[in-house]
PDB file of C-alpha atoms in Angstrom:
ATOM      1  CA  UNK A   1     -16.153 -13.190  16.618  1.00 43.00           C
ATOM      2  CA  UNK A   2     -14.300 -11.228  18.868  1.00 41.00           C
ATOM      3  CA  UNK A   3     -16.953 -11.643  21.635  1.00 37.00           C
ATOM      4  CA  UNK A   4     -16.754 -15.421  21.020  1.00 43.00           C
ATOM      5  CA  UNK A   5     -13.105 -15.306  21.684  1.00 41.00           C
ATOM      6  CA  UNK A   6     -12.959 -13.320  24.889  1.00 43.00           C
ATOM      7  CA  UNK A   7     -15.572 -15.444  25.769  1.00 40.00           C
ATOM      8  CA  UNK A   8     -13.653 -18.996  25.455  1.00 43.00           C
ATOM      9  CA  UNK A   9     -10.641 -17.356  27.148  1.00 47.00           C
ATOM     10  CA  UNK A  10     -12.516 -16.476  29.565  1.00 49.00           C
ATOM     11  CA  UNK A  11     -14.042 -19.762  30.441  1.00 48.00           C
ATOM     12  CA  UNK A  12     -10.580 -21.450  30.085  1.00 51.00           C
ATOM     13  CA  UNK A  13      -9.298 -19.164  32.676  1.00 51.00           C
ATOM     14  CA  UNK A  14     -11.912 -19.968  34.564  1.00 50.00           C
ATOM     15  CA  UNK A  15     -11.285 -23.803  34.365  1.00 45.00           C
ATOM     16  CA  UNK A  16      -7.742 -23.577  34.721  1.00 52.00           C
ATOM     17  CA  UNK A  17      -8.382 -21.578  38.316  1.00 55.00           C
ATOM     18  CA  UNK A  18     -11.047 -23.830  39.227  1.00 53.00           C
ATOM     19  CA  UNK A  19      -8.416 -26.789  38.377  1.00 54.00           C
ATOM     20  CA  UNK A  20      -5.759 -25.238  40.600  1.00 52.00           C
ATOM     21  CA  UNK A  21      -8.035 -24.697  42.731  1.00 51.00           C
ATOM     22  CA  UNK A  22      -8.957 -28.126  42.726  1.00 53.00           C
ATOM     23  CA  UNK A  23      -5.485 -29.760  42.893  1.00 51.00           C
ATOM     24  CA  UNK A  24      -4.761 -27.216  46.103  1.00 50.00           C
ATOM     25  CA  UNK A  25      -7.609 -28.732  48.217  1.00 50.00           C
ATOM     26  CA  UNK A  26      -6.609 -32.342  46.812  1.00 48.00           C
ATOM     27  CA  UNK A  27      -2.839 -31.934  47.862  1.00 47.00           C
ATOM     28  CA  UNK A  28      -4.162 -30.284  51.366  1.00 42.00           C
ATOM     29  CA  UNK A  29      -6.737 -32.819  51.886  1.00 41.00           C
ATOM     30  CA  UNK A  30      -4.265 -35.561  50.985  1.00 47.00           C
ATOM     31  CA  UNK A  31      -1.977 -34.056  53.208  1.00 49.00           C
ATOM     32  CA  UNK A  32      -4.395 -34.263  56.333  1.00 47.00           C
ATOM     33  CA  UNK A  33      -5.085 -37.764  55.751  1.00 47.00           C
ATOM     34  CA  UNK A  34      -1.770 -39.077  55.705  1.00 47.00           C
ATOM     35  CA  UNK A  35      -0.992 -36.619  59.323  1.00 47.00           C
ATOM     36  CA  UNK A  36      -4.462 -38.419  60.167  1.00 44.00           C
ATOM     37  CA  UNK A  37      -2.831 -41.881  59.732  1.00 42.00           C
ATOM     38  CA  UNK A  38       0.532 -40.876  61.094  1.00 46.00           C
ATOM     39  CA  UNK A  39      -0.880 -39.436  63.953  1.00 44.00           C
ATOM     40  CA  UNK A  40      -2.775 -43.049  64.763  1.00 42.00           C
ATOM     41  CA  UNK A  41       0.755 -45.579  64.457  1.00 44.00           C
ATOM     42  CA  UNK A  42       1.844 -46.810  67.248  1.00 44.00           C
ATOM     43  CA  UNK A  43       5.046 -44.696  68.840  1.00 50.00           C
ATOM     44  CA  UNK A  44       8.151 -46.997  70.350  1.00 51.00           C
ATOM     45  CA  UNK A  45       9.190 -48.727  67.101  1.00 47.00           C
ATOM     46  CA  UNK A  46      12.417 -48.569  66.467  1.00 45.00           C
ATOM     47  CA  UNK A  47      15.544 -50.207  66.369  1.00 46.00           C
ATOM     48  CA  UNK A  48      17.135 -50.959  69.966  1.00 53.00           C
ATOM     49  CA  UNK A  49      19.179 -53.483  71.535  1.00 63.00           C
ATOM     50  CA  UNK A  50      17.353 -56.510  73.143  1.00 67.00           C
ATOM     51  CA  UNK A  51      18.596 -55.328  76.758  1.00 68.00           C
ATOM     52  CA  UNK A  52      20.503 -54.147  79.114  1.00 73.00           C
ATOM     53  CA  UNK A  53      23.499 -55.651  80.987  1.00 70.00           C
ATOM     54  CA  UNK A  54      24.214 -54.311  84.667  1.00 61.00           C
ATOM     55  CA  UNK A  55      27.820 -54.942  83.407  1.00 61.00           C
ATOM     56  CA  UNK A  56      28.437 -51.876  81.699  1.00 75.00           C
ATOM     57  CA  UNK A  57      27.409 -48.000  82.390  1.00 85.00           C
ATOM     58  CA  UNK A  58      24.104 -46.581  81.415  1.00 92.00           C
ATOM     59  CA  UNK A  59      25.134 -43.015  79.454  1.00 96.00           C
ATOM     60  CA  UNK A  60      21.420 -40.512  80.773  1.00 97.00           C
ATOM     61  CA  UNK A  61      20.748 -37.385  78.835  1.00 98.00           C
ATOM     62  CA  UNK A  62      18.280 -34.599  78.978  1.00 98.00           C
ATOM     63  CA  UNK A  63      17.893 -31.738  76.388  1.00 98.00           C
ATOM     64  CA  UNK A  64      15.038 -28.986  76.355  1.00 98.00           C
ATOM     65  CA  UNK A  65      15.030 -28.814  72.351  1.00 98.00           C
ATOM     66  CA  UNK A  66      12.921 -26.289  72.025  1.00 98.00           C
ATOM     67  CA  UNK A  67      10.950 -27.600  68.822  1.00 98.00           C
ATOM     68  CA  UNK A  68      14.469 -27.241  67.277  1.00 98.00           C
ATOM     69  CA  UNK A  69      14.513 -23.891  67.090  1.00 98.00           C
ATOM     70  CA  UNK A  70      18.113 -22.677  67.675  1.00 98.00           C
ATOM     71  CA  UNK A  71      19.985 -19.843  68.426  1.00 97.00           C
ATOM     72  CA  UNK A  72      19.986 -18.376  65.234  1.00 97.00           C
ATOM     73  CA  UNK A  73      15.870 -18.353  65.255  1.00 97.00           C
ATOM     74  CA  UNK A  74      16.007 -21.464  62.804  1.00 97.00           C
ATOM     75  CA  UNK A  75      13.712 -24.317  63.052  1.00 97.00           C
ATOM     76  CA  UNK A  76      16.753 -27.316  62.239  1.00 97.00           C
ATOM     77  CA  UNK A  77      16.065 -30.780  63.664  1.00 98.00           C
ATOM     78  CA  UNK A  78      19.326 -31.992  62.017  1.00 98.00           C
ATOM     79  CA  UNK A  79      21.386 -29.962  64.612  1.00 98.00           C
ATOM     80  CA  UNK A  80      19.356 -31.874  67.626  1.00 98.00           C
ATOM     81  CA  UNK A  81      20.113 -34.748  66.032  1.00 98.00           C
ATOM     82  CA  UNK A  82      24.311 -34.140  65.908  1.00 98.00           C
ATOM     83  CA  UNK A  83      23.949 -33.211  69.639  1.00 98.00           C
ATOM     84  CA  UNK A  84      22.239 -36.393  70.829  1.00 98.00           C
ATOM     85  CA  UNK A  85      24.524 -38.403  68.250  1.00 97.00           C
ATOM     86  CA  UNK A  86      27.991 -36.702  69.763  1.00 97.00           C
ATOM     87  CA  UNK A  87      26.816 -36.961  73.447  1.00 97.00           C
ATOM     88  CA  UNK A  88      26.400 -41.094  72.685  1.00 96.00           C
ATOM     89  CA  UNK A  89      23.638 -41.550  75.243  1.00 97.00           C
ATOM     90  CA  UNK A  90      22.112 -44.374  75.684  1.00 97.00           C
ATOM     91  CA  UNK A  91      18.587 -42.824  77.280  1.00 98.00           C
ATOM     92  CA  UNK A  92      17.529 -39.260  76.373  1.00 98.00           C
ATOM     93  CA  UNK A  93      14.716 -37.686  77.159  1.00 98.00           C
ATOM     94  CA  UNK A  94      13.482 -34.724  75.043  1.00 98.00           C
ATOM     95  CA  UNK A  95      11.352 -31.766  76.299  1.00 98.00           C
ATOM     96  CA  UNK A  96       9.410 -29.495  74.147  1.00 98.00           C
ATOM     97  CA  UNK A  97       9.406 -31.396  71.226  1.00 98.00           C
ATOM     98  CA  UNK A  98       6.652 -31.046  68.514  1.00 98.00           C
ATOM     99  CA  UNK A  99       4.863 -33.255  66.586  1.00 98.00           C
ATOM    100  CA  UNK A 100       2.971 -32.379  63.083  1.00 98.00           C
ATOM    101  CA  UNK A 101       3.698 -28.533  63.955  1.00 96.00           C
ATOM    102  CA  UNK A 102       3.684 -26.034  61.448  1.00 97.00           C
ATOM    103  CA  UNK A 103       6.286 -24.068  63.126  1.00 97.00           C
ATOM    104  CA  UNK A 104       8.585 -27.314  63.014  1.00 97.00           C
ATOM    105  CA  UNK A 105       7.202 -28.209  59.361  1.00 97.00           C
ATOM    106  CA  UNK A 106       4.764 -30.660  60.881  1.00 97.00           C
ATOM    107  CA  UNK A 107       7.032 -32.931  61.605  1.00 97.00           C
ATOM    108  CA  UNK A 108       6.981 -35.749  64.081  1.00 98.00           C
ATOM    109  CA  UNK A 109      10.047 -35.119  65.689  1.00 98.00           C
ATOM    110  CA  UNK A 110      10.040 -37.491  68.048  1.00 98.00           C
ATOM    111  CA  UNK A 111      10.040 -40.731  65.411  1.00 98.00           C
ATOM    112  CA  UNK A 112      12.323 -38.562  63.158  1.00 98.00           C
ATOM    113  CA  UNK A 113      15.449 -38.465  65.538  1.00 98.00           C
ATOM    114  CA  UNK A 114      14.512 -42.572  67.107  1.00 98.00           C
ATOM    115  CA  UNK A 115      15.191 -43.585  63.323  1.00 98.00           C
ATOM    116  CA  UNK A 116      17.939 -41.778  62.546  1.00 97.00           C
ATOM    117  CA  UNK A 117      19.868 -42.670  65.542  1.00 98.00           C
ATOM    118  CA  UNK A 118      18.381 -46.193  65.384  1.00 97.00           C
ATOM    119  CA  UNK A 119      17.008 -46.075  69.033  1.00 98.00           C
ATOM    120  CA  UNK A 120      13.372 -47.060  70.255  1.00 97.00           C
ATOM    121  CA  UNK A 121      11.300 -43.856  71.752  1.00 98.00           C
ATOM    122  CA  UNK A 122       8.257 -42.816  73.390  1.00 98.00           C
ATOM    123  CA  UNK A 123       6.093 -39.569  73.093  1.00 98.00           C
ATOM    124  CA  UNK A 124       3.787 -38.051  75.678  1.00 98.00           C
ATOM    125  CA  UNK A 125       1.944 -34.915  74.713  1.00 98.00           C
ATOM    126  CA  UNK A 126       1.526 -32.103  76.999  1.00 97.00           C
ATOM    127  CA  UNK A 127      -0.779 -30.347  74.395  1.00 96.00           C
ATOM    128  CA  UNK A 128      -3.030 -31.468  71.294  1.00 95.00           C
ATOM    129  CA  UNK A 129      -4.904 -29.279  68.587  1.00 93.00           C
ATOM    130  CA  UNK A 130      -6.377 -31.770  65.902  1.00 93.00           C
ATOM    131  CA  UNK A 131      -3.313 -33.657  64.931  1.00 93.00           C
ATOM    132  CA  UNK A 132      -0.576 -31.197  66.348  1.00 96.00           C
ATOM    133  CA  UNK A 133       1.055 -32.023  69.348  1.00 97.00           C
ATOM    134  CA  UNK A 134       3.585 -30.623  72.137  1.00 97.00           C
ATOM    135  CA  UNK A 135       5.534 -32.903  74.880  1.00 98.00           C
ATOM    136  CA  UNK A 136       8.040 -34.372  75.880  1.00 98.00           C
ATOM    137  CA  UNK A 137       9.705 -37.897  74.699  1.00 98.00           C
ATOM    138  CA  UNK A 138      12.133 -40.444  75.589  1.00 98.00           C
ATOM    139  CA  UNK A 139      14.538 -42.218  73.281  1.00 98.00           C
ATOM    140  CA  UNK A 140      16.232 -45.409  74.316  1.00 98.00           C
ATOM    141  CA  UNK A 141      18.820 -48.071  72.701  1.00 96.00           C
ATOM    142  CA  UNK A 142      17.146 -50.494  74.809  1.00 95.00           C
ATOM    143  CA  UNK A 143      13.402 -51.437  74.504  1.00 96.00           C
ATOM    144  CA  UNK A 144      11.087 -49.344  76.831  1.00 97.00           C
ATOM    145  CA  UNK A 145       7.834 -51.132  78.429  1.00 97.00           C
ATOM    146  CA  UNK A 146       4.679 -50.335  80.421  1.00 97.00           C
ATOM    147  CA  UNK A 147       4.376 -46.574  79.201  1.00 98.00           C
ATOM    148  CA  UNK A 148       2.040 -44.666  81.048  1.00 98.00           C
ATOM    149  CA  UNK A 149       1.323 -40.667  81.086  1.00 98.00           C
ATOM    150  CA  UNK A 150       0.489 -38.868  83.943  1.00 98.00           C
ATOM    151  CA  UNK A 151      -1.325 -35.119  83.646  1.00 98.00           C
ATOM    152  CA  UNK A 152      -0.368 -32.733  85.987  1.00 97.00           C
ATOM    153  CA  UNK A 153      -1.930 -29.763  87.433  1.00 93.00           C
ATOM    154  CA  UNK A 154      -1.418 -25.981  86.208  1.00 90.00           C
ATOM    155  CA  UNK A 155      -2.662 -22.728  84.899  1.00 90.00           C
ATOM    156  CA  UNK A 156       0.057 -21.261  81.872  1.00 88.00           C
ATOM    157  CA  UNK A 157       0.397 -24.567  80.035  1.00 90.00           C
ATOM    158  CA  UNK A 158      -0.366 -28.262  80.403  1.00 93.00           C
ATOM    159  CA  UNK A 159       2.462 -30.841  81.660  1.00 97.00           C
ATOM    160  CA  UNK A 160       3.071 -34.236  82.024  1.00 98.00           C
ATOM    161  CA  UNK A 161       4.996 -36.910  82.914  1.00 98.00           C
ATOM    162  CA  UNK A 162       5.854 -40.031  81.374  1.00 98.00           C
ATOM    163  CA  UNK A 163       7.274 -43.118  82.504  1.00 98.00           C
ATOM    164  CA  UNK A 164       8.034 -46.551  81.257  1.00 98.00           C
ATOM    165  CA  UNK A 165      10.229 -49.453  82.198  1.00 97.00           C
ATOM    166  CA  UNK A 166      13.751 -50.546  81.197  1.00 95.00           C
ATOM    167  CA  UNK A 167      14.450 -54.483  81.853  1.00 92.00           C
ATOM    168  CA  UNK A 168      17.867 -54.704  83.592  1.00 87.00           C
ATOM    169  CA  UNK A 169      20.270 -58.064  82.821  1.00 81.00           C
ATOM    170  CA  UNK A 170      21.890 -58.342  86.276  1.00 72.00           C
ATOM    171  CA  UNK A 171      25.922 -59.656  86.201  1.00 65.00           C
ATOM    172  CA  UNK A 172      25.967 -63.106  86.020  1.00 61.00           C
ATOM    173  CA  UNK A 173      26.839 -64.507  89.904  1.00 61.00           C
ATOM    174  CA  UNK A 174      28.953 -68.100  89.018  1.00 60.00           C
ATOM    175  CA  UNK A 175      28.191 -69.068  92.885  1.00 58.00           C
ATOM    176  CA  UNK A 176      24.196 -69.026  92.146  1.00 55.00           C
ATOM    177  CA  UNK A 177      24.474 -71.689  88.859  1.00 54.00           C
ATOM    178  CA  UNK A 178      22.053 -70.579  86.309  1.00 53.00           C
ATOM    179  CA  UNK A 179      19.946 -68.516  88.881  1.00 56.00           C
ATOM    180  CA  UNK A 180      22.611 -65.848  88.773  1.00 51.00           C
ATOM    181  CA  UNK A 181      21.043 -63.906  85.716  1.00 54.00           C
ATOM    182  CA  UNK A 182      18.594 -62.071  87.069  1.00 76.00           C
ATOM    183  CA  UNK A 183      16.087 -59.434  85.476  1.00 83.00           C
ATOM    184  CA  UNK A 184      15.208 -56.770  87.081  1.00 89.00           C
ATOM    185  CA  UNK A 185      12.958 -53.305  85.952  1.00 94.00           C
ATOM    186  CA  UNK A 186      14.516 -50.147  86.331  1.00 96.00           C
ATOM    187  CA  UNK A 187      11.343 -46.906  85.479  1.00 98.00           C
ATOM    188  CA  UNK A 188      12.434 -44.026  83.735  1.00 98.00           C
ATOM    189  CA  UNK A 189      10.514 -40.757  84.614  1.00 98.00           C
ATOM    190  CA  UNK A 190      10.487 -37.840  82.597  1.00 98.00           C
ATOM    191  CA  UNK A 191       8.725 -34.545  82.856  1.00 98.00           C
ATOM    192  CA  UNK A 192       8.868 -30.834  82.089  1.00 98.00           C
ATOM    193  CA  UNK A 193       7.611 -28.779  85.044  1.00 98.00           C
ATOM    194  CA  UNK A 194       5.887 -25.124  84.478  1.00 97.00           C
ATOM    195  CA  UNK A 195       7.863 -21.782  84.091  1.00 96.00           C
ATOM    196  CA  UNK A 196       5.813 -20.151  86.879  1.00 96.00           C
ATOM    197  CA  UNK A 197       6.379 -20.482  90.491  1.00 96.00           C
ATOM    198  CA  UNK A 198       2.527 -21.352  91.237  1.00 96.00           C
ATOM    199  CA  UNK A 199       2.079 -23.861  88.550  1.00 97.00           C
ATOM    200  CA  UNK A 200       5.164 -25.894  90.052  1.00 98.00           C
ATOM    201  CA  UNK A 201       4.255 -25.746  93.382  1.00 97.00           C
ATOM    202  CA  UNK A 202       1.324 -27.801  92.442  1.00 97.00           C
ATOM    203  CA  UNK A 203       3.311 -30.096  90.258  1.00 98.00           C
ATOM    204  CA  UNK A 204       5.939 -30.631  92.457  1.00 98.00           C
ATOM    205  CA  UNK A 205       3.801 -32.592  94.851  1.00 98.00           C
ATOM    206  CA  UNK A 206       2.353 -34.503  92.181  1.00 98.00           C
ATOM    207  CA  UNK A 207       5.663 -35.510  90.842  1.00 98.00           C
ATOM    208  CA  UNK A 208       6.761 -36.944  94.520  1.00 98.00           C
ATOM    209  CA  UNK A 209       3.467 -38.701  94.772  1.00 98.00           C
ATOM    210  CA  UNK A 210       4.301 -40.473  91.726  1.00 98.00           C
ATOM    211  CA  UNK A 211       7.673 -41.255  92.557  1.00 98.00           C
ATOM    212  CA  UNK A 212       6.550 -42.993  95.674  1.00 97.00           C
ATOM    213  CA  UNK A 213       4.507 -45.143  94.322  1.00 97.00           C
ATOM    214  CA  UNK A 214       7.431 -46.805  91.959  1.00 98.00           C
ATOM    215  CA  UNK A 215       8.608 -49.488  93.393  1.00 96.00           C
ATOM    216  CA  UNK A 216      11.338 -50.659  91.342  1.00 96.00           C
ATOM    217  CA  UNK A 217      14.870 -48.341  91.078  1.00 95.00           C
ATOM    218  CA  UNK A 218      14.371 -44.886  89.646  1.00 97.00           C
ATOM    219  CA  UNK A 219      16.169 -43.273  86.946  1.00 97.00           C
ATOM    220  CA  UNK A 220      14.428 -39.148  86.738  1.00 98.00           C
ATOM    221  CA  UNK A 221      15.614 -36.798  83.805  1.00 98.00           C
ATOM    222  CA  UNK A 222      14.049 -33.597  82.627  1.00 98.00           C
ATOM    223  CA  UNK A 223      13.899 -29.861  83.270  1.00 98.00           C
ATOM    224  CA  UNK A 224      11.924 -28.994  86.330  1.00 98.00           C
ATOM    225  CA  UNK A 225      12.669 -25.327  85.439  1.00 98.00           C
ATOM    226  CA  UNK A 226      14.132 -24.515  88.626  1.00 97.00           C
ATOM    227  CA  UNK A 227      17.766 -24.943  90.577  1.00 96.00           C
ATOM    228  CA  UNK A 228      19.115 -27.097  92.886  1.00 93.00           C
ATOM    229  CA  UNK A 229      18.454 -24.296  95.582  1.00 94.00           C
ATOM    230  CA  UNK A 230      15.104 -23.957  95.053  1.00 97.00           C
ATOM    231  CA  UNK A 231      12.774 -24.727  98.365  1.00 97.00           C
ATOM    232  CA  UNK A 232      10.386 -26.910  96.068  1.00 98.00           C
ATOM    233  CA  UNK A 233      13.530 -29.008  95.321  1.00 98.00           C
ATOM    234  CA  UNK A 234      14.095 -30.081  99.345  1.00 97.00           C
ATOM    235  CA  UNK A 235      12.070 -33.184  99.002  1.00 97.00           C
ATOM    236  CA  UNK A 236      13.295 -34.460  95.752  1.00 97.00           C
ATOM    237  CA  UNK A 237      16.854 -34.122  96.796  1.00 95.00           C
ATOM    238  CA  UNK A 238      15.939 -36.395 100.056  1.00 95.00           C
ATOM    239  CA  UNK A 239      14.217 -38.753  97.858  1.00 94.00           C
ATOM    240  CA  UNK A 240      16.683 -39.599  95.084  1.00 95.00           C
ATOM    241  CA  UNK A 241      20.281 -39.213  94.503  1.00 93.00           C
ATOM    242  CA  UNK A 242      21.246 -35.913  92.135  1.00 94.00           C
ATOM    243  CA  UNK A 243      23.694 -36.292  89.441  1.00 94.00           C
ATOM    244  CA  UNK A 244      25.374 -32.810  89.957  1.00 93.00           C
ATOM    245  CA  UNK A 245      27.006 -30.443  87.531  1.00 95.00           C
ATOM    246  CA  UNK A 246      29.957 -28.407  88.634  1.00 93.00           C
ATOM    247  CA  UNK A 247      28.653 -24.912  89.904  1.00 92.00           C
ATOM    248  CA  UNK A 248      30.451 -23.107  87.202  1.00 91.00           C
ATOM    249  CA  UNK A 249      28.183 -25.155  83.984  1.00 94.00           C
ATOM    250  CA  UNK A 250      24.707 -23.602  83.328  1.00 96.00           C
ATOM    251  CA  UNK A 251      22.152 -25.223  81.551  1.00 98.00           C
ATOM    252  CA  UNK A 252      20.175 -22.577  80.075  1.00 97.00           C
ATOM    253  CA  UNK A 253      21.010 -19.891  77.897  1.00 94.00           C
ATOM    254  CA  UNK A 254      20.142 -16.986  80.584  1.00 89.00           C
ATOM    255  CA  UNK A 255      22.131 -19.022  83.568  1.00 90.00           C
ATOM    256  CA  UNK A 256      21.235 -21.517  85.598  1.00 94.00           C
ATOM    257  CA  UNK A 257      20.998 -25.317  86.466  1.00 97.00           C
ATOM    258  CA  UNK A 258      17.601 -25.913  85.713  1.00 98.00           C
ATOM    259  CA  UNK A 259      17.719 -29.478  83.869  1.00 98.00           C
ATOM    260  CA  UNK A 260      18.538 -32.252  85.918  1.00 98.00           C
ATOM    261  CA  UNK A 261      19.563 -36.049  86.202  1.00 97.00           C
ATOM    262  CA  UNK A 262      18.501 -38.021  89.597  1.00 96.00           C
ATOM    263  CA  UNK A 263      19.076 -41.945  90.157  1.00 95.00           C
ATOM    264  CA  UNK A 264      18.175 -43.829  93.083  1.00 92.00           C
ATOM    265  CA  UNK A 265      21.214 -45.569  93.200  1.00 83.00           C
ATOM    266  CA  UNK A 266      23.941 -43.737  95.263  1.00 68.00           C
ATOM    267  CA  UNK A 267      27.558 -42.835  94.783  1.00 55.00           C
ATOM    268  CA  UNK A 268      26.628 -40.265  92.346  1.00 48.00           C
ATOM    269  CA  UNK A 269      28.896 -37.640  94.145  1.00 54.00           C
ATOM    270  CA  UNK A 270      32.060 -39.354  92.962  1.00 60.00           C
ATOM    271  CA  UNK A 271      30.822 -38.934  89.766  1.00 75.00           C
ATOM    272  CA  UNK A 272      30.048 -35.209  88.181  1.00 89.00           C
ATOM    273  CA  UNK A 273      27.593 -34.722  85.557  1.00 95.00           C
ATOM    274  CA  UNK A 274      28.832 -33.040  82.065  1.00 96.00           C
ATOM    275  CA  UNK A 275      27.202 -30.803  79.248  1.00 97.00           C
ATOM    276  CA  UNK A 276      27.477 -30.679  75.845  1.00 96.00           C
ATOM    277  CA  UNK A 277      27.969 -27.639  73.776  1.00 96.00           C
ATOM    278  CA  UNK A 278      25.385 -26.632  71.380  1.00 97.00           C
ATOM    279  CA  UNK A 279      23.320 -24.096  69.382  1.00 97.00           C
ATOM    280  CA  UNK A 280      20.400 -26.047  68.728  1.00 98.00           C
ATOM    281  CA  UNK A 281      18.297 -24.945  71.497  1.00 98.00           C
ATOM    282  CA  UNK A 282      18.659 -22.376  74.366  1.00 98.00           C
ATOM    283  CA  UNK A 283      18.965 -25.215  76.527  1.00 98.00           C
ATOM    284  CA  UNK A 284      22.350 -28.231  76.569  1.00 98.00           C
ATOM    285  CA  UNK A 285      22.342 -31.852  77.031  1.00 98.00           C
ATOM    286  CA  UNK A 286      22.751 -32.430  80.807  1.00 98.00           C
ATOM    287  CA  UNK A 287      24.587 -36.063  80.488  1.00 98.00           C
ATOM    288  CA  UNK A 288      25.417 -38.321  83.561  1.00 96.00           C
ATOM    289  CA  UNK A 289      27.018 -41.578  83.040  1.00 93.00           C
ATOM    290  CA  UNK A 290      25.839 -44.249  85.926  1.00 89.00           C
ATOM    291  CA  UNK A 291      26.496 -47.805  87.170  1.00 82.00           C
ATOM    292  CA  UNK A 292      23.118 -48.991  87.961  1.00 76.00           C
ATOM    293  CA  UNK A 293      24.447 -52.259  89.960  1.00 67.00           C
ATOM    294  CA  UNK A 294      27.781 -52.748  91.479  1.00 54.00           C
ATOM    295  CA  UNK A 295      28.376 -54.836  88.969  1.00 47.00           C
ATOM    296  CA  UNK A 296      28.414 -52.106  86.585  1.00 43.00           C
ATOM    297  CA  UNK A 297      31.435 -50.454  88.807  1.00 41.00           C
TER     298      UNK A 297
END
């Protein structure tokens, strides 16, 4: 009798471990699938405003968010979300920002912050292992078209750079009739260039030889991971207009203005850039605020 009864427990121990067991690959398998599916829905859906008038300013931001992870070693996408919300941009672009990470609690955090600050987005990724990804993004109140990702060269760590197309409502001109609305594309560009010396003197050129090709006005944002000082930087300076910081503001937590904002459209001297104070990242929002039309003066 007593072997009889050791024996039962026995075997219902055994089924209740198998049926955890069970439920654990279930809930882990279920979990996959739905990554699976998120990680196949389209990115760029969000709420955004139908366009945008020449009229008023354009507010630019870039912020390195570091997957989130702030200065106290916590992973908190809430406290990149107050940042972008109090610097009231309306285009951001995001570098290293994760998506379906465990270190970030696979989330997407790209489509996390577009829907809770209600702005359209787009997400390029630098890196991919099965579902989990690492790029860079942009967010935008105003719909973004004609995405397109472009690899660059390198040896530490893959990069890339995104751009896509912002349609411009141009003041109205009374003297023109009807014909005085015009549209007119402005590209965004954003990228995140390499933290060593070689791998951005191959990207650098890349970069420009993208740039060139874009034929509409140019609006760049990112962090090319080195200063306005830096030899590499020559070309882009004499290319586009730079939306400078005073000398005393750093960028980066260890010093330095490594993030930047350049336009094509000039007067940006008049007009300093500004960061934003924050511990949700070792980097801060570099924000510009720009007229992209007389118009907008």
């Amino acid at each position: 009798m007593q072997l009889q009864m050791n024996t039962e427990q026995g075997s219902g121990k055994r089924l209740r471990n198998g049926g955890a067991l069970s439920l654990s690959l279930l809930i882990v398998v279920f979990a996959i699938s739905i990554l699976l599916v998120l990680s196949w829905l389209p990115v760029g859906k969000a709420l955004s405003r139908p366009s945008y008038s020449a009229a008023n300013k354009l507010t630019l931001m870039t912020f390195n968010i570091r997957h989130a992870k702030g200065l106290d070693g916590q992973v908190r996408l809430q406290s990149v979300r107050d940042a972008l919300s109090q610097g009231k941009a309306d285009l951001i672009a995001l570098q290293e920002v994760d998506r379906f990470q465990g270190r970030s609690g696979f989330q997407d955090q790209a489509r996390a912050l577009s829907q809770s600050l209600h702005m359209t987005f787009l997400y390029a990724p630098a890196m991919s292992q099965g579902v989990s990804q690492y790029g860079i993004a942009l967010l935008s109140r105003f719909p973004l078209i004609n995405p397109h990702t472009y690899p660059l060269p390198g040896e530490k760590e893959p990069r890339v750079v995104l751009t896509a197309q912002m349609e411009i409502q141009r003041p109205h001109n009374p003297s023109q009739g009807q014909q005085g609305r015009e549209q007119e594309l402005v590209t965004i560009v954003t990228t995140h260039l390499g933290v060593t010396r070689a791998d951005r003197e191959r990207q650098m050129p890349e970069l420009l030889r993208i740039l060139k090709e874009i034929r509409t006005p140019i609006v760049l944002l990112g962090d090319l991971n080195m200063t306005d000082q830096d030899p590499l930087m020559k070309e882009l300076n004499e290319t586009l207009h730079q939306a400078r910081l005073p000398a005393s503001e750093s960028t980066v937590l260890h010093g330095g203005q490594i993030d930047h904002i350049f336009t094509s459209f000039p007067g940006l001297e008049d007009t300093p850039a500004w960061t934003k104070a924050t511990k949700a990242s070792d980097h801060v929002p570099v924000l510009y605020k720009v007229a992209l039309f007389q118009g907008g003066q």
